JSON list of C-alpha atoms in Angstrom, two decimals:
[
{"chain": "A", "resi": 1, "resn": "UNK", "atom": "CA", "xyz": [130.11, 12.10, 162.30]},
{"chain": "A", "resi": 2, "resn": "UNK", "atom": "CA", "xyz": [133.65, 12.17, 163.59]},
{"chain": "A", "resi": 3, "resn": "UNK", "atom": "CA", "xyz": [134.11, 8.94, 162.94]},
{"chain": "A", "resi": 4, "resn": "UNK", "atom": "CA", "xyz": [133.32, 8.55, 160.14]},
{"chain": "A", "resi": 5, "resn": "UNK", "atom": "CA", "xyz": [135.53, 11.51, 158.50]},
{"chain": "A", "resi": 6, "resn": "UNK", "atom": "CA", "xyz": [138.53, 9.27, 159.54]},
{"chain": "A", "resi": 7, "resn": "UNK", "atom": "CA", "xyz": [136.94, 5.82, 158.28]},
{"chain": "A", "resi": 8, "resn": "UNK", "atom": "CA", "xyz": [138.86, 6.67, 155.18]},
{"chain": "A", "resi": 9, "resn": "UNK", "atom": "CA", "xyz": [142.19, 6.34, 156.53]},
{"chain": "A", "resi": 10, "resn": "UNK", "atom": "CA", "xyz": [141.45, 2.69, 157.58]},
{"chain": "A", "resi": 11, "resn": "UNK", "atom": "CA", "xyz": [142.25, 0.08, 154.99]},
{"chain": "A", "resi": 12, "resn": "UNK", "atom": "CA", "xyz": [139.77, -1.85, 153.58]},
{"chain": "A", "resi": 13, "resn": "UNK", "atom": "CA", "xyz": [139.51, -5.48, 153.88]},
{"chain": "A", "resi": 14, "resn": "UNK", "atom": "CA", "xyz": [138.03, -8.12, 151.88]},
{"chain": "A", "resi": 15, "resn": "UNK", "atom": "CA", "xyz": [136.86, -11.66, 153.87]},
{"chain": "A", "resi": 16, "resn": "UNK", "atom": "CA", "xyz": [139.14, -10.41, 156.43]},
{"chain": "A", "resi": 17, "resn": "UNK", "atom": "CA", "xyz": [142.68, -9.44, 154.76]},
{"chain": "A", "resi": 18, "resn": "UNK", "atom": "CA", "xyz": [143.54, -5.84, 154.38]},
{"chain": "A", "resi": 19, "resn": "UNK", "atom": "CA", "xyz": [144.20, -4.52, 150.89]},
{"chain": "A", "resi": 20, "resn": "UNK", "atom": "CA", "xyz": [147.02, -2.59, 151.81]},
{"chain": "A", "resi": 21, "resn": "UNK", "atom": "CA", "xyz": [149.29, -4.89, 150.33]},
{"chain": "A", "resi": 22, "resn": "UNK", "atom": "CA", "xyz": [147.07, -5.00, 146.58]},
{"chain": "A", "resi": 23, "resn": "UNK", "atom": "CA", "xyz": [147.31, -1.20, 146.82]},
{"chain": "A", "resi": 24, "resn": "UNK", "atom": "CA", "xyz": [150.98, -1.21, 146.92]},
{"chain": "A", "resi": 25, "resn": "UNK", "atom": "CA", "xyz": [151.89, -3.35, 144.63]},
{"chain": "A", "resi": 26, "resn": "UNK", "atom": "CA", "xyz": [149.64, -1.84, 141.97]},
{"chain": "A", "resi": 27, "resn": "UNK", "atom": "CA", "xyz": [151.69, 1.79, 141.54]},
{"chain": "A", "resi": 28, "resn": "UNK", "atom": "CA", "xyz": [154.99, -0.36, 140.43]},
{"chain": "A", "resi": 29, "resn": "UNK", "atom": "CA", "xyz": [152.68, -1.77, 137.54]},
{"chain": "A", "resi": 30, "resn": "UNK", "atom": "CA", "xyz": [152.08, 1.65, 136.44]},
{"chain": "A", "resi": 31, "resn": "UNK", "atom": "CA", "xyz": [155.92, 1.86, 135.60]},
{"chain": "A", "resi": 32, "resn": "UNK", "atom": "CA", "xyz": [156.72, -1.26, 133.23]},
{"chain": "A", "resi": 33, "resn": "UNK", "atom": "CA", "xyz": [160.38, -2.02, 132.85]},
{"chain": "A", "resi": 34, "resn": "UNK", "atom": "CA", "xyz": [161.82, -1.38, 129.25]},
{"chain": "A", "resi": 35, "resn": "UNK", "atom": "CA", "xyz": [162.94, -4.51, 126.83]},
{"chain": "A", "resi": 36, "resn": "UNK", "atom": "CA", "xyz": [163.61, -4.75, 123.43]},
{"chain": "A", "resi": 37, "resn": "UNK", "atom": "CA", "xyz": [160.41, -5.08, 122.66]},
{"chain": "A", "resi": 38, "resn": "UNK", "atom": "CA", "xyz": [159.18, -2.23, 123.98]},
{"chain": "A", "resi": 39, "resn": "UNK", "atom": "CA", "xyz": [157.81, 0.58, 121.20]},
{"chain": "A", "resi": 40, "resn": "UNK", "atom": "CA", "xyz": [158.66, 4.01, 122.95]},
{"chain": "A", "resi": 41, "resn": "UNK", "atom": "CA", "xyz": [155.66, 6.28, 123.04]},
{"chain": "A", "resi": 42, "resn": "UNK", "atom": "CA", "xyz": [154.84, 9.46, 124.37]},
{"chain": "A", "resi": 43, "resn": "UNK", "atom": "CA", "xyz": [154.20, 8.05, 128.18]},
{"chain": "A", "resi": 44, "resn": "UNK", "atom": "CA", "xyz": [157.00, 6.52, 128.23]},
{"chain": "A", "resi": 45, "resn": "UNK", "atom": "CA", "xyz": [159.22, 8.81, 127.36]},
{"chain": "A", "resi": 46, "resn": "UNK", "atom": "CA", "xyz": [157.57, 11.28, 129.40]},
{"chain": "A", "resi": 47, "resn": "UNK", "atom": "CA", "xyz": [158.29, 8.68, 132.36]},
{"chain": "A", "resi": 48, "resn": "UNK", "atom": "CA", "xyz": [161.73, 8.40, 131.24]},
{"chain": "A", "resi": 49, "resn": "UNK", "atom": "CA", "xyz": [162.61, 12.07, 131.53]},
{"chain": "A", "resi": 50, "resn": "UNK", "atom": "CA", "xyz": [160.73, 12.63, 134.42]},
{"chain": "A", "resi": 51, "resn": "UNK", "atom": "CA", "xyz": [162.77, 9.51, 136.20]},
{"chain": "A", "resi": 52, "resn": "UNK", "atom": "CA", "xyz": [166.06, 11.18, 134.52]},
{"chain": "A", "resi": 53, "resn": "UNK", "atom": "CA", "xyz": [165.33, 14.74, 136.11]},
{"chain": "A", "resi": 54, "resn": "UNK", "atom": "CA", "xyz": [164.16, 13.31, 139.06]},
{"chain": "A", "resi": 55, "resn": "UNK", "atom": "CA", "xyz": [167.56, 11.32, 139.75]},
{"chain": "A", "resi": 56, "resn": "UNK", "atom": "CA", "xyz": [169.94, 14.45, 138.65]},
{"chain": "A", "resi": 57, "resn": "UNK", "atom": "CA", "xyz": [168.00, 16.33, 141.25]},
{"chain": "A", "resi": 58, "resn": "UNK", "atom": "CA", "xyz": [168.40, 14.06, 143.72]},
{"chain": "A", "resi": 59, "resn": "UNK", "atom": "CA", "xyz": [172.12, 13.22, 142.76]},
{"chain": "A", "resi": 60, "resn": "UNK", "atom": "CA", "xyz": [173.64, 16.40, 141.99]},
{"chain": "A", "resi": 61, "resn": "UNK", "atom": "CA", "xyz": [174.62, 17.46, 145.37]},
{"chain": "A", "resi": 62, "resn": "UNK", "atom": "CA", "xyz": [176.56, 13.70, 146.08]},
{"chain": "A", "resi": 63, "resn": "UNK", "atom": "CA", "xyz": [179.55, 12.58, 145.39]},
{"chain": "A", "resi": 64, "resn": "UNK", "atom": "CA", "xyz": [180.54, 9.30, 143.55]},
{"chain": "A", "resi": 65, "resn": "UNK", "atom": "CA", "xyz": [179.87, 7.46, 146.52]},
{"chain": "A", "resi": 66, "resn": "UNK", "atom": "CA", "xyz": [176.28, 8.66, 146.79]},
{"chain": "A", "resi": 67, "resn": "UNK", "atom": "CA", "xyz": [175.22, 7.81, 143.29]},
{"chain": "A", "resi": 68, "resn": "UNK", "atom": "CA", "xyz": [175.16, 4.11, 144.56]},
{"chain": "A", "resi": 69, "resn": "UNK", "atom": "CA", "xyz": [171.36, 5.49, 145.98]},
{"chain": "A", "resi": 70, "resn": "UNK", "atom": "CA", "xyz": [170.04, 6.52, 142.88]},
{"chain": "A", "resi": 71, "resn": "UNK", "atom": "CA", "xyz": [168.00, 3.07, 142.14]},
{"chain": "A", "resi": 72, "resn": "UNK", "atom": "CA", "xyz": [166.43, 3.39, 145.86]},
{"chain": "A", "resi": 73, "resn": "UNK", "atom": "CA", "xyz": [166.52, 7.11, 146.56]},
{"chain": "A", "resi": 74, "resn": "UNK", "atom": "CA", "xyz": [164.19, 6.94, 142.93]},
{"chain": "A", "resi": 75, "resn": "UNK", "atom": "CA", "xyz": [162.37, 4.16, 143.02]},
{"chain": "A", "resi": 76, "resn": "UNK", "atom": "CA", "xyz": [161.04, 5.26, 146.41]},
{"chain": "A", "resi": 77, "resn": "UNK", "atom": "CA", "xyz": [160.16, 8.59, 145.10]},
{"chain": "A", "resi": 78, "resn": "UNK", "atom": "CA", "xyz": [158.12, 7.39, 142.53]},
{"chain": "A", "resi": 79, "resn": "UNK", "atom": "CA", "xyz": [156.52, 5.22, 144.52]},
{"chain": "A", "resi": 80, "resn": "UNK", "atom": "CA", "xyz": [155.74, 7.39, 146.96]},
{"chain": "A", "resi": 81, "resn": "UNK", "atom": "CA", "xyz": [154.21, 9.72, 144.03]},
{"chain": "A", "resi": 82, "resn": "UNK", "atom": "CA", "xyz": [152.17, 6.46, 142.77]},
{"chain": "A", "resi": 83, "resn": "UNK", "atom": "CA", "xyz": [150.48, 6.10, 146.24]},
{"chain": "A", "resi": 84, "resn": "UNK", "atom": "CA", "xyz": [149.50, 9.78, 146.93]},
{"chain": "A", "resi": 85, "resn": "UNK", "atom": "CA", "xyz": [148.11, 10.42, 143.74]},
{"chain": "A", "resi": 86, "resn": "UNK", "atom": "CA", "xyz": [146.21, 7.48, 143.35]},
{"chain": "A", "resi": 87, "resn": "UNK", "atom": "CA", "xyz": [144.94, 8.02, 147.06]},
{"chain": "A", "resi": 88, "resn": "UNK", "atom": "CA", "xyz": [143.30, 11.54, 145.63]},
{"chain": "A", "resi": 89, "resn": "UNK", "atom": "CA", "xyz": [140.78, 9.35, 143.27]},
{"chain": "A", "resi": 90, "resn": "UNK", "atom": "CA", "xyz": [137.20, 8.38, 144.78]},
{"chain": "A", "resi": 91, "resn": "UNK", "atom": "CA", "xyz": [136.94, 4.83, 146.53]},
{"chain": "A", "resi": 92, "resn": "UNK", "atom": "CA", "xyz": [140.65, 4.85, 146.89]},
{"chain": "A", "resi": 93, "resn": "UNK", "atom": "CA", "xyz": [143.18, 4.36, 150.05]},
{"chain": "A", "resi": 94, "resn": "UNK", "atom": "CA", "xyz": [146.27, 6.14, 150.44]},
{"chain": "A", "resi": 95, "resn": "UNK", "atom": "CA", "xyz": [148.97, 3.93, 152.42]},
{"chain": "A", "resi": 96, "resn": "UNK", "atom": "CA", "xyz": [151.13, 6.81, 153.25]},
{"chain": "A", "resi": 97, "resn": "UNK", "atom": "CA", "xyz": [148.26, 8.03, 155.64]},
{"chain": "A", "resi": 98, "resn": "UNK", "atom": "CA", "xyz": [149.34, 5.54, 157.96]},
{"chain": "A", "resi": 99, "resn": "UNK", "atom": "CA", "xyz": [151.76, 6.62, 160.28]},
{"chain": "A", "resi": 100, "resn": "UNK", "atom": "CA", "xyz": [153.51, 2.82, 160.82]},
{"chain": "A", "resi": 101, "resn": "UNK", "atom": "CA", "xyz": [154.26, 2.59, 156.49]},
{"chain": "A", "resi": 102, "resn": "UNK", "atom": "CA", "xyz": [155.94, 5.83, 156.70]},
{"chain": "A", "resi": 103, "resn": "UNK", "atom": "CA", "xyz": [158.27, 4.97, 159.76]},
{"chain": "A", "resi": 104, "resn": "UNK", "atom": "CA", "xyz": [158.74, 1.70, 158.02]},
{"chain": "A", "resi": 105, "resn": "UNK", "atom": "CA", "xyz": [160.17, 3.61, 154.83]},
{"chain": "A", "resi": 106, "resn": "UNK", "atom": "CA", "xyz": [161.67, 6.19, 156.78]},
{"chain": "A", "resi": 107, "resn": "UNK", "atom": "CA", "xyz": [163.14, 4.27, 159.41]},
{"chain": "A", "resi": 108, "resn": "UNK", "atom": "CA", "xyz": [165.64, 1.90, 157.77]},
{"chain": "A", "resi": 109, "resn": "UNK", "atom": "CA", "xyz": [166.85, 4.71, 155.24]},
{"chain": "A", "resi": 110, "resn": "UNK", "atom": "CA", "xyz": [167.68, 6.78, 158.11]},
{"chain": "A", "resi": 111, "resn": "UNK", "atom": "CA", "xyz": [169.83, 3.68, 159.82]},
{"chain": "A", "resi": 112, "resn": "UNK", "atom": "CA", "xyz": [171.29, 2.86, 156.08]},
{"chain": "A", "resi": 113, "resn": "UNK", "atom": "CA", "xyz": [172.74, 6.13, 156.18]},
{"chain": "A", "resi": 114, "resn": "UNK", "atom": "CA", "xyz": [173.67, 6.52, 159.45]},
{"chain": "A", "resi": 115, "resn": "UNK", "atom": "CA", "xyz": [175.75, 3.28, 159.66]},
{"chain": "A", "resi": 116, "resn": "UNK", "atom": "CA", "xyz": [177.22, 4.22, 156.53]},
{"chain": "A", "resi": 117, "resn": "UNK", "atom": "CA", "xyz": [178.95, 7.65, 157.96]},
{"chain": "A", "resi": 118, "resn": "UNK", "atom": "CA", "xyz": [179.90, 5.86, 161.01]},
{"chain": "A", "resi": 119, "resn": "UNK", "atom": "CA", "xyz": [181.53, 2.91, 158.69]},
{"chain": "A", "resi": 120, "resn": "UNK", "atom": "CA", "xyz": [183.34, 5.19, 155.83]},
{"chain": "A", "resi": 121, "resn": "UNK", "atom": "CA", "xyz": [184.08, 8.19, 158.20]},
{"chain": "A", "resi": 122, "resn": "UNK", "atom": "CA", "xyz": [183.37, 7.96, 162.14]},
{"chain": "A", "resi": 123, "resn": "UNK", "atom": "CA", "xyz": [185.15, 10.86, 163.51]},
{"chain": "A", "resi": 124, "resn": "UNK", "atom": "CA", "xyz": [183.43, 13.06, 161.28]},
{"chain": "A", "resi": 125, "resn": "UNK", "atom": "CA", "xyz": [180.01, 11.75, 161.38]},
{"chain": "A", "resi": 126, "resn": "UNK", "atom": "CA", "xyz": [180.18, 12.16, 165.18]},
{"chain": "A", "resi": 127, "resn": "UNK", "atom": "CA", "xyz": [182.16, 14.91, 164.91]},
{"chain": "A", "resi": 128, "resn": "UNK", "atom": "CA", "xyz": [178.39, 16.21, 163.78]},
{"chain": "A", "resi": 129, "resn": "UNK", "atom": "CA", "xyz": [177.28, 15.92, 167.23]},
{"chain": "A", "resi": 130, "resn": "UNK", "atom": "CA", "xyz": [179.72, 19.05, 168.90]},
{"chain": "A", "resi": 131, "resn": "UNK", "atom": "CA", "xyz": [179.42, 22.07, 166.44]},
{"chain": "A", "resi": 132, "resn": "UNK", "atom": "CA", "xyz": [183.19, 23.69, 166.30]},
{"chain": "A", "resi": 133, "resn": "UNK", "atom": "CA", "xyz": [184.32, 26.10, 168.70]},
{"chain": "A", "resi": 134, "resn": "UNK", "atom": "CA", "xyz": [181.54, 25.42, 171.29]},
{"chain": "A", "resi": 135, "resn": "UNK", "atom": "CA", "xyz": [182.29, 26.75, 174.92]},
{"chain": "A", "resi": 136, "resn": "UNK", "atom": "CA", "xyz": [183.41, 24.00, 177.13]},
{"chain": "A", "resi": 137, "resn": "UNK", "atom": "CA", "xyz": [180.09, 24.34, 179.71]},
{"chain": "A", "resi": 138, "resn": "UNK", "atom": "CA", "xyz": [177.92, 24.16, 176.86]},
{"chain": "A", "resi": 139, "resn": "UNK", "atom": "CA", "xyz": [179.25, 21.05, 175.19]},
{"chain": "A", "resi": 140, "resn": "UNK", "atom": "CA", "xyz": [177.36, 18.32, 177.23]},
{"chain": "A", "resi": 141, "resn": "UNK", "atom": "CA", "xyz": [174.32, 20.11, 176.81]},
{"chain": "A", "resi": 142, "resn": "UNK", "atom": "CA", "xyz": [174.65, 20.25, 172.80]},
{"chain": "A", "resi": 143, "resn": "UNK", "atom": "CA", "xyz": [175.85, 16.48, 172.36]},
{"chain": "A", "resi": 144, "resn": "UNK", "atom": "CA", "xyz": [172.65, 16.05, 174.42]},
{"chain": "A", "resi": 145, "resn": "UNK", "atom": "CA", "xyz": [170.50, 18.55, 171.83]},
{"chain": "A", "resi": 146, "resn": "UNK", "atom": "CA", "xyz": [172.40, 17.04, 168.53]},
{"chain": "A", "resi": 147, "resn": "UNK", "atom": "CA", "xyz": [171.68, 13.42, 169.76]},
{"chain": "A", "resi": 148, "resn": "UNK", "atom": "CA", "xyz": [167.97, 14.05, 170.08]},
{"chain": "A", "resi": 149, "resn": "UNK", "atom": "CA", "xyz": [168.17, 16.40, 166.99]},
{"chain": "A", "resi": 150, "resn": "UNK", "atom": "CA", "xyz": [169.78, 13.39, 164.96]},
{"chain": "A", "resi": 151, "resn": "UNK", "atom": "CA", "xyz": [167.15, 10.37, 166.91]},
{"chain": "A", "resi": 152, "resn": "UNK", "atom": "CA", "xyz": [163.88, 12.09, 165.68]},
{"chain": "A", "resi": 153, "resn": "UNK", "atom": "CA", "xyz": [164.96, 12.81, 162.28]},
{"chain": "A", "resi": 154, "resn": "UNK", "atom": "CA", "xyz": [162.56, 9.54, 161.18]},
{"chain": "A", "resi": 155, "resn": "UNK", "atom": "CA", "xyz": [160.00, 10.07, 163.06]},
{"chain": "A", "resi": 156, "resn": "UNK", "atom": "CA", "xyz": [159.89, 13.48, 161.72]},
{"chain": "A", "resi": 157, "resn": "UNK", "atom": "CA", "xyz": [160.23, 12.15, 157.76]},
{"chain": "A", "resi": 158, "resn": "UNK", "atom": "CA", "xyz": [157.10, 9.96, 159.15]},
{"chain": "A", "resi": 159, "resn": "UNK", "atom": "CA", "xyz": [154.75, 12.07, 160.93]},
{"chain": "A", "resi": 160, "resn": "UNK", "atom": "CA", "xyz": [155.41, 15.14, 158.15]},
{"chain": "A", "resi": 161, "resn": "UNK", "atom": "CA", "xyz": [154.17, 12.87, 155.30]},
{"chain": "A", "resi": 162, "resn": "UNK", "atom": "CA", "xyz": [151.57, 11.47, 157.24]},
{"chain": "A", "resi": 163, "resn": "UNK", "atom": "CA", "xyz": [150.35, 15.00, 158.60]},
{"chain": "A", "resi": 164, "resn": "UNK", "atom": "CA", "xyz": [150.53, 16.60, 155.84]},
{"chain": "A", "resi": 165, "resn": "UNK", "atom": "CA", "xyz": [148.20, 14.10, 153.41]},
{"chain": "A", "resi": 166, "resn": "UNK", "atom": "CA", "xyz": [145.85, 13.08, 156.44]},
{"chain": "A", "resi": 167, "resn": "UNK", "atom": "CA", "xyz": [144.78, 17.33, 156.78]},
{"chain": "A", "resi": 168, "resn": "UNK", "atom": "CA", "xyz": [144.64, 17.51, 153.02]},
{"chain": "A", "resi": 169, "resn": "UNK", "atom": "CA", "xyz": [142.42, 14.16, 152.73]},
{"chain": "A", "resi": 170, "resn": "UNK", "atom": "CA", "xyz": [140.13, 15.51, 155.42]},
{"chain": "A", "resi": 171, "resn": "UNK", "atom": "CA", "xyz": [139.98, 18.92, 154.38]},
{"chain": "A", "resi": 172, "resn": "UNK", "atom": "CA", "xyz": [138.53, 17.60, 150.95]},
{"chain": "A", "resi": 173, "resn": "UNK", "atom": "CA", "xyz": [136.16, 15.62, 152.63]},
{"chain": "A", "resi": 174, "resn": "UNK", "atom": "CA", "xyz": [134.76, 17.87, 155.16]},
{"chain": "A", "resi": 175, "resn": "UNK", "atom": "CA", "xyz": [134.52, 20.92, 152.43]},
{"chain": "A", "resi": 176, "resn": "UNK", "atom": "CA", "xyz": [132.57, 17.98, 149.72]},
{"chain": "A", "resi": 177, "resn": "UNK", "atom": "CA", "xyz": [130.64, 17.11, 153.45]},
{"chain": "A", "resi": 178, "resn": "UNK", "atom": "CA", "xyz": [129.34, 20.81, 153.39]},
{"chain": "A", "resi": 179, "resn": "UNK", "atom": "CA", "xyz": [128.57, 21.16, 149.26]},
{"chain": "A", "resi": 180, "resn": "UNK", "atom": "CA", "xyz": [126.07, 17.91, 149.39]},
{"chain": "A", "resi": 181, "resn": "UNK", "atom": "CA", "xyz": [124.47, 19.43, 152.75]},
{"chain": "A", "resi": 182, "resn": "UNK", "atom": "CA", "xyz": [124.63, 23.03, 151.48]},
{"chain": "A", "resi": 183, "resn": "UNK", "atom": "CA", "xyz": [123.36, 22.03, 147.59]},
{"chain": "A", "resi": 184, "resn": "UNK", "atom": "CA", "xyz": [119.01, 21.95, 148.46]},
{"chain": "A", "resi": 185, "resn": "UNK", "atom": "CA", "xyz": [119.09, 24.52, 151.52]},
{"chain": "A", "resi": 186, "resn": "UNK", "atom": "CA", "xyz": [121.41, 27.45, 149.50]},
{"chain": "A", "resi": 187, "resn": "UNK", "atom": "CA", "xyz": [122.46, 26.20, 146.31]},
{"chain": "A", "resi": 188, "resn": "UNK", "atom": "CA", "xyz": [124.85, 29.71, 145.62]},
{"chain": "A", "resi": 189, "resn": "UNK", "atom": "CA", "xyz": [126.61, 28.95, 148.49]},
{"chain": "A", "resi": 190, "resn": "UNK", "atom": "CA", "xyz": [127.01, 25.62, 147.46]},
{"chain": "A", "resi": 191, "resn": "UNK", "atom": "CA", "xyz": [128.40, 26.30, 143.55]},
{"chain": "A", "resi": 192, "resn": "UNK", "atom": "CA", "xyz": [131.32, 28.74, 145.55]},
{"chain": "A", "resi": 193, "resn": "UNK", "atom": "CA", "xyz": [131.86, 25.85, 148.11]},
{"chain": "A", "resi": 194, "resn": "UNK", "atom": "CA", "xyz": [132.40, 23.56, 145.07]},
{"chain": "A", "resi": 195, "resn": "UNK", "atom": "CA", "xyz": [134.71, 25.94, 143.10]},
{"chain": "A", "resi": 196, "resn": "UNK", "atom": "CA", "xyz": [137.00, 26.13, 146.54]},
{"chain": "A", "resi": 197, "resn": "UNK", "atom": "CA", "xyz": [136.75, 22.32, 146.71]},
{"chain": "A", "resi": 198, "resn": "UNK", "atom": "CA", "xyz": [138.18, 22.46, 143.06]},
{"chain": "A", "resi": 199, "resn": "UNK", "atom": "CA", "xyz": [140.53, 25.02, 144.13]},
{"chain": "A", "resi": 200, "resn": "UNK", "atom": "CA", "xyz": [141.33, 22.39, 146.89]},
{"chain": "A", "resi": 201, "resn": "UNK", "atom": "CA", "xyz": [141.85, 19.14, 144.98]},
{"chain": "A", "resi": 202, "resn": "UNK", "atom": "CA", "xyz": [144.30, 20.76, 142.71]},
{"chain": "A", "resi": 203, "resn": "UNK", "atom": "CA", "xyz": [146.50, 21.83, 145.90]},
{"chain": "A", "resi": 204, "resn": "UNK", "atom": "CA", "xyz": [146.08, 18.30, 147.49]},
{"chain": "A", "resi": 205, "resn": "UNK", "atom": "CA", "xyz": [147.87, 16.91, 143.85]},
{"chain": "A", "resi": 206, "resn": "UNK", "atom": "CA", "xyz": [150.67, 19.57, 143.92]},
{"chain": "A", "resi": 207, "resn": "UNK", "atom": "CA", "xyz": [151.33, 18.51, 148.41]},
{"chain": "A", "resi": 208, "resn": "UNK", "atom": "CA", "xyz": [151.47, 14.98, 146.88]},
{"chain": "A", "resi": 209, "resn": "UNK", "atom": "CA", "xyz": [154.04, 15.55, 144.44]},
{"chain": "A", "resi": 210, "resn": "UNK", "atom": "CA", "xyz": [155.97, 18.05, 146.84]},
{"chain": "A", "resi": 211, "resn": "UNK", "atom": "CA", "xyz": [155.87, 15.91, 150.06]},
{"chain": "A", "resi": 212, "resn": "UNK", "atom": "CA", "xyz": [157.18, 12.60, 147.83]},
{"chain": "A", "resi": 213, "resn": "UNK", "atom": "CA", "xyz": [159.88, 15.14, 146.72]},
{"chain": "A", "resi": 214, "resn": "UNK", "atom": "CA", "xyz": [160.57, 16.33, 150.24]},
{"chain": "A", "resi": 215, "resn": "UNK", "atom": "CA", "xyz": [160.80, 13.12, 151.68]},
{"chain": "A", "resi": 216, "resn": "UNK", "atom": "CA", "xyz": [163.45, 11.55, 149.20]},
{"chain": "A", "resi": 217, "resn": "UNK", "atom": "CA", "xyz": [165.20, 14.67, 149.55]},
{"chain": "A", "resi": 218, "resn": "UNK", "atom": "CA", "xyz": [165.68, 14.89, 152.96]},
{"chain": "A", "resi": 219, "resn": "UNK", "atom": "CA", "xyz": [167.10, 11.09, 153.00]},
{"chain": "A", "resi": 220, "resn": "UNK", "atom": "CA", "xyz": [169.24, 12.56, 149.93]},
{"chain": "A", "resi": 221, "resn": "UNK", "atom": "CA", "xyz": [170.55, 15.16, 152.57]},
{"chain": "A", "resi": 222, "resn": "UNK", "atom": "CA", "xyz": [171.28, 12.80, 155.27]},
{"chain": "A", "resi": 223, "resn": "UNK", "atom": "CA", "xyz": [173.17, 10.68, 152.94]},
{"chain": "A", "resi": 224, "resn": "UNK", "atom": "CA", "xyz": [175.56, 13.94, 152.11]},
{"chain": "A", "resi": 225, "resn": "UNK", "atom": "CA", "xyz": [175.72, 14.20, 155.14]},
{"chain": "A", "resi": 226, "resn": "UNK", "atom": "CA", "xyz": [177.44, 10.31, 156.04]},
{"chain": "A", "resi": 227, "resn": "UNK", "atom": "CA", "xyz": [179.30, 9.84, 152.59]}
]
């Protein structure tokens, strides 16, 4: 039985490839790009203003510099919003369950902006390493803390996004587990099981939206931080 609550987050495979790849290339199709051609409507101006807010969010606390992110900061976003949503529907996989995607994504950002502090300003990027005034004694202990604070800032962009949709994903499961055993043996209890399996579903949708959010912003954040 435990095993097969986490047969979900394995991706499926068809004469031996994974399908990983098909299911992340199909969220970008969701977001056609605009021509001349193109009659507006009201999806896709919805899309448009949601991309617009979405990239004044994300841009409004950098400088000039910093709005050189905007394409990647949003198209990540809304790909990241793609994947978990479409992961909520039945007979679906969610890539961003996998711990390895989200170090992949989170990984190389983190580096991007890293390198580009210690390019456009060195002294003061590392000067992020020693807080001011720190007591002498104390200082080789906090470079030591900062580094390791400032190391495991990907794997902590990785393992949040991944925590946070893998207990959500089993949560549903385990709770729609209990309805179909519950429904013949105490059908009440299984019509207030289903109602807090609703209840459940619709918080699943808003952690999707709010952990894409969170994990753009946070790579927004370290970018103020190097620019």
């Amino acid at each position: 039985m435990n095993l097969s609550f986490f047969d979900q987050f394995t991706s499926p495979c068809l004469l031996g490839v994974p399908l990983i790849l098909l299911s992340l290339l199909f969220p970008p199709l969701l977001f056609p790009s605009p021509n001349n051609r193109w009659l507006t409507n009201r999806l896709s101006t919805l899309q448009s203003w949601l991309l617009h807010l979405t990239t004044k969010q994300l841009m409004t606390p950098l400088n000039q510099k910093g709005h050189k992110w905007a394409l990647i900061l949003t198209s990540l976003m809304m790909l990241l919003l793609t994947i978990n949503l479409l992961g909520l529907l039945p007979y679906t996989f969610t890539p961003t369950t996998q711990l390895s995607m989200n170090m992949a994504l989170a990984f190389p950002l983190w580096l991007a902006t890293l390198l580009t502090g210690l390019r456009n300003q060195p002294s003061i990027s590392l000067g992020h390493l020693l807080p001011e005034g720190t007591p002498t004694p104390l200082i080789p202990a906090l470079i030591l803390i900062e580094t390791i604070s400032l190391l495991i800032r990907p794997l902590a962009l990785g393992v949040r996004l991944t925590a946070n949709l893998t207990a959500g994903h089993l949560l549903i499961q385990l709770i729609s587990t209990a309805t179909t055993a519950l429904l013949p043996i105490m059908p009440s209890i299984s019509i207030l099981t289903t109602m807090i399996l609703l209840l459940l579903t619709i918080l699943e949708v808003a952690v999707a939206m709010i952990q894409a959010y969170v994990f753009v912003l946070l790579l927004s954040l370290y970018l103020q931080e190097n620019i």
